[in-house]
Amino acid sequence: MGGTSVLRIHFTADDLARTRTVSTVGAAAETGHALTLLTCPNVPAVFHPWRQGLRGRLDASLSRRLRPLASLLPHSGPGLDLIALTGTEPTIESGVDRLLSTSDTVLRLELEHLSLPGAAPGWLRALADGDQEARRVLADSLDACYRAAVQPHWQRMRGQLDAVRADWARTVLEGGIERLLEAVSPTLVRWEAPVLKVRFHREVDVRLNGRGLVLVPTVFLVGRAELLTDVADESASPVLAVPALADPLAAAAFWGDGEPDRRPLGALLGRTRAAALGVVAEGCSTGELARRLNISAAAASQHAGVLREANLITTRRRGGAVLHSITPLGTDLLNRGGGR
């Protein structure tokens, strides 16, 4: 790492014991990374098919809706921590709900350290002051960006992210957590016990002090790692995000084929249930599942129940909504059934 700035994360024995992995930073945070790539002048060749396809759909209306979120991307230095504002839920609906309900204090703390010359001063001031209409403009921009840039690829992304996390789990089983720290991202991260050294945009030392670390792969993070901390909760574990497409061969193939042929899966599960599994792969509520499949809410609930009993999806209640997520087994079946 000579000649580059380094983030040094200092571990204790308690930190090693509390270090864990998750499979995604969430739909909202991936959306922020995707928008950064879309607006970046130089993008690795592996993302050219994705960006060209998206730019082909960028009309004036969509560009206008993306502008508020894009204006919160700084030209240099640290960016907006969407995990702190939207959580790590795999559905954009949950992320938007979290953004709309996040405290004014947290939002202000996230905005005050950013240099944002592209943001409209009046809107930015209203956003920092807790104006709900200004926040709804940001929520609409986040949702529009997800629908355009991420949702068409979300199933494939979840499969890749689950595969990376499964590989990390095997590494821990075979060699322990320190072996994972050595292998998590060799081009960006080096483990020199008790310090994890990460190639970074500035020199900084972080002492975990018993909080542990959360490791997470992300698809739209390229050539760099990102450390995310909860400004409202100093006891929360920091999150270290690293690129999920680090393998050049896997990266080259990632955008290479189109939508899968789900006929084999339909023969196994039935066409509607196979389609339901595909919708749940993107993360959804029972109501959204019913709308996407053009069936009644009762029928959607029944299909979800069958998939849940087969351990292909999980279901949890958040407020008044029932949210469904695909399991690794469901992702594997969906990918295999789609001919991947």
CSV table of C-alpha atoms in Angstrom, one decimal:
chain,number,residue,atom,x,y,z
A,1,MET,CA,0.0,0.0,0.0
A,2,GLY,CA,3.0,2.3,-0.4
A,3,GLY,CA,2.2,5.7,-1.7
A,4,THR,CA,-1.5,5.6,-0.8
A,5,SER,CA,-3.4,6.8,2.2
A,6,VAL,CA,-4.4,4.1,4.7
A,7,LEU,CA,-7.4,3.5,7.0
A,8,ARG,CA,-6.1,1.5,10.0
A,9,ILE,CA,-8.8,-0.4,11.9
A,10,HIS,CA,-7.5,-1.5,15.3
A,11,PHE,CA,-8.9,-4.8,16.7
A,12,THR,CA,-8.9,-6.3,20.2
A,13,ALA,CA,-9.7,-10.0,20.9
A,14,ASP,CA,-13.3,-8.9,21.6
A,15,ASP,CA,-13.5,-7.2,18.2
A,16,LEU,CA,-12.4,-10.3,16.4
A,17,ALA,CA,-15.1,-12.3,18.3
A,18,ARG,CA,-17.7,-9.8,17.3
A,19,THR,CA,-16.8,-9.4,13.6
A,20,ARG,CA,-19.5,-10.7,11.3
A,21,THR,CA,-20.6,-10.6,7.7
A,22,VAL,CA,-23.8,-9.5,6.0
A,23,SER,CA,-24.7,-10.1,2.3
A,24,THR,CA,-25.9,-6.6,1.3
A,25,VAL,CA,-25.6,-2.9,2.2
A,26,GLY,CA,-29.2,-2.7,1.2
A,27,ALA,CA,-31.1,-1.6,-1.9
A,28,ALA,CA,-30.8,2.1,-1.1
A,29,ALA,CA,-27.1,2.1,-0.4
A,30,GLU,CA,-26.4,0.1,-3.6
A,31,THR,CA,-28.5,2.7,-5.4
A,32,GLY,CA,-26.3,5.5,-4.1
A,33,HIS,CA,-23.2,3.6,-5.3
A,34,ALA,CA,-24.8,3.0,-8.7
A,35,LEU,CA,-25.6,6.7,-9.2
A,36,THR,CA,-22.0,7.6,-8.3
A,37,LEU,CA,-20.8,5.2,-11.1
A,38,LEU,CA,-23.4,6.7,-13.5
A,39,THR,CA,-22.0,10.2,-12.9
A,40,CYS,CA,-18.3,9.2,-12.8
A,41,PRO,CA,-16.3,10.2,-15.9
A,42,ASN,CA,-14.1,7.1,-15.9
A,43,VAL,CA,-15.8,3.8,-15.2
A,44,PRO,CA,-14.2,0.3,-15.4
A,45,ALA,CA,-15.0,-1.5,-18.6
A,46,VAL,CA,-17.1,-4.2,-16.8
A,47,PHE,CA,-19.7,-1.6,-16.0
A,48,HIS,CA,-20.0,-0.2,-19.6
A,49,PRO,CA,-22.9,-2.4,-20.6
A,50,TRP,CA,-24.8,-1.4,-17.5
A,51,ARG,CA,-24.2,2.3,-17.9
A,52,GLN,CA,-24.9,2.3,-21.7
A,53,GLY,CA,-28.2,0.5,-21.1
A,54,LEU,CA,-29.2,3.0,-18.4
A,55,ARG,CA,-28.2,6.0,-20.4
A,56,GLY,CA,-30.4,4.8,-23.2
A,57,ARG,CA,-33.4,5.1,-20.9
A,58,LEU,CA,-32.4,8.5,-19.4
A,59,ASP,CA,-35.0,10.9,-20.8
A,60,ALA,CA,-35.6,14.5,-19.4
A,61,SER,CA,-38.2,13.4,-16.9
A,62,LEU,CA,-36.0,10.7,-15.4
A,63,SER,CA,-33.0,12.9,-15.3
A,64,ARG,CA,-35.0,15.5,-13.5
A,65,ARG,CA,-36.1,13.0,-10.8
A,66,LEU,CA,-32.5,11.8,-10.3
A,67,ARG,CA,-31.1,15.3,-9.9
A,68,PRO,CA,-31.8,15.8,-6.1
A,69,LEU,CA,-30.0,12.6,-5.1
A,70,ALA,CA,-27.2,13.2,-7.6
A,71,SER,CA,-26.7,16.7,-6.1
A,72,LEU,CA,-25.8,15.1,-2.7
A,73,LEU,CA,-22.9,13.2,-4.2
A,74,PRO,CA,-19.7,15.3,-3.4
A,75,HIS,CA,-17.1,15.8,-6.0
A,76,SER,CA,-14.4,14.5,-3.6
A,77,GLY,CA,-14.1,13.3,0.0
A,78,PRO,CA,-16.6,11.4,2.0
A,79,GLY,CA,-20.1,10.9,0.6
A,80,LEU,CA,-23.6,10.6,2.0
A,81,ASP,CA,-24.0,7.5,4.2
A,82,LEU,CA,-27.2,6.1,2.9
A,83,ILE,CA,-27.0,3.1,5.3
A,84,ALA,CA,-27.4,5.6,8.2
A,85,LEU,CA,-30.4,7.2,6.6
A,86,THR,CA,-32.1,4.1,5.0
A,87,GLY,CA,-30.9,1.0,6.8
A,88,THR,CA,-29.7,-2.2,5.1
A,89,GLU,CA,-33.1,-3.6,4.1
A,90,PRO,CA,-33.2,-5.4,0.7
A,91,THR,CA,-36.3,-3.5,-0.4
A,92,ILE,CA,-36.3,0.0,-1.6
A,93,GLU,CA,-39.7,0.5,0.0
A,94,SER,CA,-38.2,-0.1,3.4
A,95,GLY,CA,-35.3,2.2,2.7
A,96,VAL,CA,-37.6,5.0,1.6
A,97,ASP,CA,-39.8,4.5,4.7
A,98,ARG,CA,-36.7,4.7,6.9
A,99,LEU,CA,-35.5,7.8,5.1
A,100,LEU,CA,-38.8,9.6,5.7
A,101,SER,CA,-38.8,8.7,9.4
A,102,THR,CA,-35.1,9.3,10.2
A,103,SER,CA,-34.7,12.0,12.8
A,104,ASP,CA,-33.8,15.5,11.7
A,105,THR,CA,-30.7,15.3,13.9
A,106,VAL,CA,-29.3,12.3,12.0
A,107,LEU,CA,-30.0,13.8,8.6
A,108,ARG,CA,-28.4,17.1,9.6
A,109,LEU,CA,-25.3,15.3,10.9
A,110,GLU,CA,-25.0,13.4,7.7
A,111,LEU,CA,-25.3,16.6,5.6
A,112,GLU,CA,-23.2,19.0,7.5
A,113,HIS,CA,-19.8,17.5,6.7
A,114,LEU,CA,-20.4,17.3,3.0
A,115,SER,CA,-19.3,19.8,0.3
A,116,LEU,CA,-22.2,19.9,-2.1
A,117,PRO,CA,-21.8,22.7,-4.6
A,118,GLY,CA,-24.3,21.0,-7.0
A,119,ALA,CA,-27.3,21.0,-4.6
A,120,ALA,CA,-29.9,23.8,-4.8
A,121,PRO,CA,-29.1,26.0,-1.8
A,122,GLY,CA,-32.8,26.5,-0.8
A,123,TRP,CA,-33.7,22.8,-1.0
A,124,LEU,CA,-30.5,21.7,0.8
A,125,ARG,CA,-31.2,24.2,3.6
A,126,ALA,CA,-34.8,23.0,3.9
A,127,LEU,CA,-33.6,19.4,3.9
A,128,ALA,CA,-31.2,20.1,6.7
A,129,ASP,CA,-33.9,22.0,8.6
A,130,GLY,CA,-36.2,19.0,8.6
A,131,ASP,CA,-38.7,20.1,6.0
A,132,GLN,CA,-40.8,17.0,5.1
A,133,GLU,CA,-41.5,18.1,1.5
A,134,ALA,CA,-37.8,18.5,0.9
A,135,ARG,CA,-37.3,15.1,2.3
A,136,ARG,CA,-40.0,13.6,0.1
A,137,VAL,CA,-38.2,15.1,-2.9
A,138,LEU,CA,-35.1,13.2,-1.9
A,139,ALA,CA,-37.1,10.0,-1.2
A,140,ASP,CA,-38.7,10.2,-4.7
A,141,SER,CA,-35.3,10.7,-6.3
A,142,LEU,CA,-33.9,7.7,-4.5
A,143,ASP,CA,-36.8,5.5,-5.5
A,144,ALA,CA,-36.5,6.6,-9.2
A,145,CYS,CA,-32.8,5.9,-9.3
A,146,TYR,CA,-33.4,2.4,-7.8
A,147,ARG,CA,-36.1,1.6,-10.4
A,148,ALA,CA,-33.9,2.7,-13.3
A,149,ALA,CA,-30.4,1.6,-12.3
A,150,VAL,CA,-30.7,-1.2,-9.8
A,151,GLN,CA,-34.0,-3.0,-9.9
A,152,PRO,CA,-33.5,-4.6,-13.4
A,153,HIS,CA,-30.4,-6.3,-12.0
A,154,TRP,CA,-31.4,-6.8,-8.3
A,155,GLN,CA,-32.0,-10.6,-8.6
A,156,ARG,CA,-28.6,-11.2,-10.2
A,157,MET,CA,-26.9,-8.9,-7.7
A,158,ARG,CA,-28.4,-10.7,-4.7
A,159,GLY,CA,-27.2,-14.0,-6.1
A,160,GLN,CA,-23.7,-12.6,-6.5
A,161,LEU,CA,-23.7,-11.0,-3.0
A,162,ASP,CA,-25.0,-14.2,-1.4
A,163,ALA,CA,-22.3,-16.2,-3.2
A,164,VAL,CA,-19.6,-13.8,-1.9
A,165,ARG,CA,-20.9,-14.1,1.6
A,166,ALA,CA,-21.1,-17.9,1.4
A,167,ASP,CA,-17.4,-17.9,0.3
A,168,TRP,CA,-16.5,-15.7,3.3
A,169,ALA,CA,-18.4,-18.1,5.6
A,170,ARG,CA,-16.4,-21.1,4.2
A,171,THR,CA,-13.1,-19.1,4.8
A,172,VAL,CA,-14.1,-18.5,8.4
A,173,LEU,CA,-15.0,-22.2,8.9
A,174,GLU,CA,-11.7,-23.3,7.5
A,175,GLY,CA,-9.3,-20.7,8.9
A,176,GLY,CA,-11.1,-18.4,11.4
A,177,ILE,CA,-11.9,-14.8,11.3
A,178,GLU,CA,-8.3,-13.6,10.8
A,179,ARG,CA,-8.1,-15.7,7.7
A,180,LEU,CA,-11.1,-13.9,6.4
A,181,LEU,CA,-9.5,-10.5,7.1
A,182,GLU,CA,-6.5,-11.6,5.1
A,183,ALA,CA,-8.6,-12.7,2.1
A,184,VAL,CA,-11.6,-10.3,2.1
A,185,SER,CA,-10.2,-8.0,-0.6
A,186,PRO,CA,-6.5,-8.6,-1.2
A,187,THR,CA,-6.0,-5.6,-3.5
A,188,LEU,CA,-7.5,-3.2,-1.0
A,189,VAL,CA,-7.1,-4.7,2.4
A,190,ARG,CA,-4.2,-6.2,4.4
A,191,TRP,CA,-4.3,-7.8,7.8
A,192,GLU,CA,-1.3,-7.1,10.0
A,193,ALA,CA,-2.6,-8.3,13.4
A,194,PRO,CA,-4.0,-6.5,15.3
A,195,VAL,CA,-4.6,-3.9,12.6
A,196,LEU,CA,-6.6,-4.1,9.4
A,197,LYS,CA,-5.0,-1.7,6.8
A,198,VAL,CA,-7.3,-0.5,4.1
A,199,ARG,CA,-6.4,1.6,1.0
A,200,PHE,CA,-8.3,4.8,1.6
A,201,HIS,CA,-8.8,8.4,0.4
A,202,ARG,CA,-7.2,9.8,3.6
A,203,GLU,CA,-5.1,8.8,6.6
A,204,VAL,CA,-7.3,7.7,9.5
A,205,ASP,CA,-7.2,5.4,12.5
A,206,VAL,CA,-10.4,3.7,13.9
A,207,ARG,CA,-10.4,1.8,17.2
A,208,LEU,CA,-13.2,-0.6,17.5
A,209,ASN,CA,-13.0,-0.8,21.3
A,210,GLY,CA,-15.1,-4.0,21.5
A,211,ARG,CA,-17.7,-3.1,18.9
A,212,GLY,CA,-16.5,-5.5,16.2
A,213,LEU,CA,-16.7,-4.9,12.5
A,214,VAL,CA,-19.3,-5.7,9.9
A,215,LEU,CA,-18.0,-6.9,6.5
A,216,VAL,CA,-20.3,-6.5,3.5
A,217,PRO,CA,-19.8,-6.9,-0.3
A,218,THR,CA,-21.3,-4.4,-2.7
A,219,VAL,CA,-21.8,-4.6,-6.5
A,220,PHE,CA,-21.5,-1.0,-7.5
A,221,LEU,CA,-18.5,-0.2,-5.3
A,222,VAL,CA,-15.4,-0.2,-7.6
A,223,GLY,CA,-11.7,-0.1,-6.8
A,224,ARG,CA,-12.2,1.2,-3.3
A,225,ALA,CA,-13.4,0.2,0.2
A,226,GLU,CA,-15.9,2.3,2.2
A,227,LEU,CA,-16.2,2.6,6.0
A,228,LEU,CA,-19.6,3.5,7.3
A,229,THR,CA,-20.3,4.5,10.8
A,230,ASP,CA,-23.6,5.4,12.6
A,231,VAL,CA,-23.3,9.0,13.6
A,232,ALA,CA,-26.3,8.6,16.0
A,233,ASP,CA,-25.0,5.5,17.8
A,234,GLU,CA,-21.3,5.4,18.7
A,235,SER,CA,-21.8,1.8,20.1
A,236,ALA,CA,-22.8,0.4,16.7
A,237,SER,CA,-20.3,-1.7,14.8
A,238,PRO,CA,-18.7,0.1,11.8
A,239,VAL,CA,-19.4,-1.3,8.4
A,240,LEU,CA,-16.6,-2.0,5.9
A,241,ALA,CA,-17.9,-2.4,2.4
A,242,VAL,CA,-15.7,-3.9,-0.3
A,243,PRO,CA,-16.3,-4.6,-4.0
A,244,ALA,CA,-18.2,-7.8,-4.8
A,245,LEU,CA,-16.9,-8.0,-8.4
A,246,ALA,CA,-13.2,-8.2,-7.6
A,247,ASP,CA,-12.7,-11.3,-9.7
A,248,PRO,CA,-12.1,-10.0,-13.3
A,249,LEU,CA,-13.7,-13.2,-14.8
A,250,ALA,CA,-16.8,-12.9,-12.7
A,251,ALA,CA,-17.0,-9.2,-13.3
A,252,ALA,CA,-16.7,-9.7,-17.1
A,253,ALA,CA,-19.6,-12.2,-17.1
A,254,PHE,CA,-21.8,-10.3,-14.7
A,255,TRP,CA,-23.7,-8.1,-17.2
A,256,GLY,CA,-23.1,-10.4,-20.1
A,257,ASP,CA,-26.4,-12.2,-20.5
A,258,GLY,CA,-30.0,-11.1,-20.5
A,259,GLU,CA,-33.0,-12.1,-18.4
A,260,PRO,CA,-33.1,-15.9,-17.6
A,261,ASP,CA,-35.5,-18.3,-19.1
A,262,ARG,CA,-37.6,-19.4,-16.2
A,263,ARG,CA,-39.5,-22.2,-17.9
A,264,PRO,CA,-37.6,-25.0,-16.1
A,265,LEU,CA,-38.4,-23.4,-12.8
A,266,GLY,CA,-42.0,-22.9,-13.8
A,267,ALA,CA,-42.3,-26.6,-14.5
A,268,LEU,CA,-41.1,-27.3,-11.0
A,269,LEU,CA,-43.0,-24.7,-9.0
A,270,GLY,CA,-45.8,-23.6,-11.3
A,271,ARG,CA,-45.6,-20.5,-13.4
A,272,THR,CA,-47.1,-18.1,-10.9
A,273,ARG,CA,-45.1,-19.4,-8.0
A,274,ALA,CA,-41.9,-19.2,-10.0
A,275,ALA,CA,-42.7,-15.6,-11.0
A,276,ALA,CA,-43.5,-14.9,-7.3
A,277,LEU,CA,-40.0,-16.2,-6.3
A,278,GLY,CA,-38.5,-13.8,-8.9
A,279,VAL,CA,-40.4,-10.9,-7.5
A,280,VAL,CA,-39.4,-11.7,-3.9
A,281,ALA,CA,-35.8,-11.8,-5.1
A,282,GLU,CA,-36.0,-8.1,-5.5
A,283,GLY,CA,-37.6,-7.7,-2.0
A,284,CYS,CA,-41.3,-6.9,-1.7
A,285,SER,CA,-44.3,-6.7,0.5
A,286,THR,CA,-47.4,-8.9,0.1
A,287,GLY,CA,-49.2,-6.0,-1.5
A,288,GLU,CA,-46.5,-5.4,-4.0
A,289,LEU,CA,-46.3,-9.1,-4.8
A,290,ALA,CA,-50.0,-9.1,-5.6
A,291,ARG,CA,-49.7,-6.0,-7.8
A,292,ARG,CA,-46.7,-7.3,-9.7
A,293,LEU,CA,-48.3,-10.7,-10.4
A,294,ASN,CA,-51.8,-9.2,-11.0
A,295,ILE,CA,-53.4,-11.5,-8.4
A,296,SER,CA,-55.3,-11.0,-5.2
A,297,ALA,CA,-53.6,-10.2,-1.9
A,298,ALA,CA,-55.0,-13.5,-0.5
A,299,ALA,CA,-53.4,-15.5,-3.5
A,300,ALA,CA,-50.1,-13.6,-3.1
A,301,SER,CA,-50.1,-14.5,0.6
A,302,GLN,CA,-50.8,-18.2,-0.2
A,303,HIS,CA,-48.0,-18.4,-2.7
A,304,ALA,CA,-45.6,-16.7,-0.3
A,305,GLY,CA,-46.6,-19.2,2.4
A,306,VAL,CA,-45.7,-22.1,0.2
A,307,LEU,CA,-42.3,-20.6,-0.7
A,308,ARG,CA,-41.6,-19.9,2.9
A,309,GLU,CA,-42.5,-23.5,4.0
A,310,ALA,CA,-40.0,-24.6,1.3
A,311,ASN,CA,-37.3,-22.3,2.9
A,312,LEU,CA,-37.1,-20.4,-0.4
A,313,ILE,CA,-38.1,-17.1,1.2
A,314,THR,CA,-38.3,-15.5,4.6
A,315,THR,CA,-41.0,-13.2,5.9
A,316,ARG,CA,-41.0,-10.6,8.7
A,317,ARG,CA,-43.3,-7.9,9.8
A,318,ARG,CA,-42.3,-4.3,9.8
A,319,GLY,CA,-44.9,-1.9,11.1
A,320,GLY,CA,-48.1,-2.7,9.3
A,321,ALA,CA,-46.4,-4.3,6.3
A,322,VAL,CA,-45.3,-7.9,5.7
A,323,LEU,CA,-42.0,-8.0,3.9
A,324,HIS,CA,-40.6,-11.0,2.0
A,325,SER,CA,-36.9,-11.7,1.2
A,326,ILE,CA,-35.3,-14.6,-0.8
A,327,THR,CA,-33.1,-17.0,1.0
A,328,PRO,CA,-29.7,-18.3,-0.3
A,329,LEU,CA,-31.5,-21.6,-1.2
A,330,GLY,CA,-34.2,-19.6,-3.1
A,331,THR,CA,-31.5,-17.6,-4.9
A,332,ASP,CA,-29.7,-20.7,-5.9
A,333,LEU,CA,-32.9,-22.4,-7.2
A,334,LEU,CA,-33.8,-19.2,-9.1
A,335,ASN,CA,-30.4,-19.0,-10.8
A,336,ARG,CA,-30.3,-22.6,-11.6
A,337,GLY,CA,-33.9,-22.7,-12.8
A,338,GLY,CA,-33.1,-19.6,-15.0
A,339,GLY,CA,-30.3,-21.4,-16.8
A,340,ARG,CA,-27.4,-19.6,-15.1
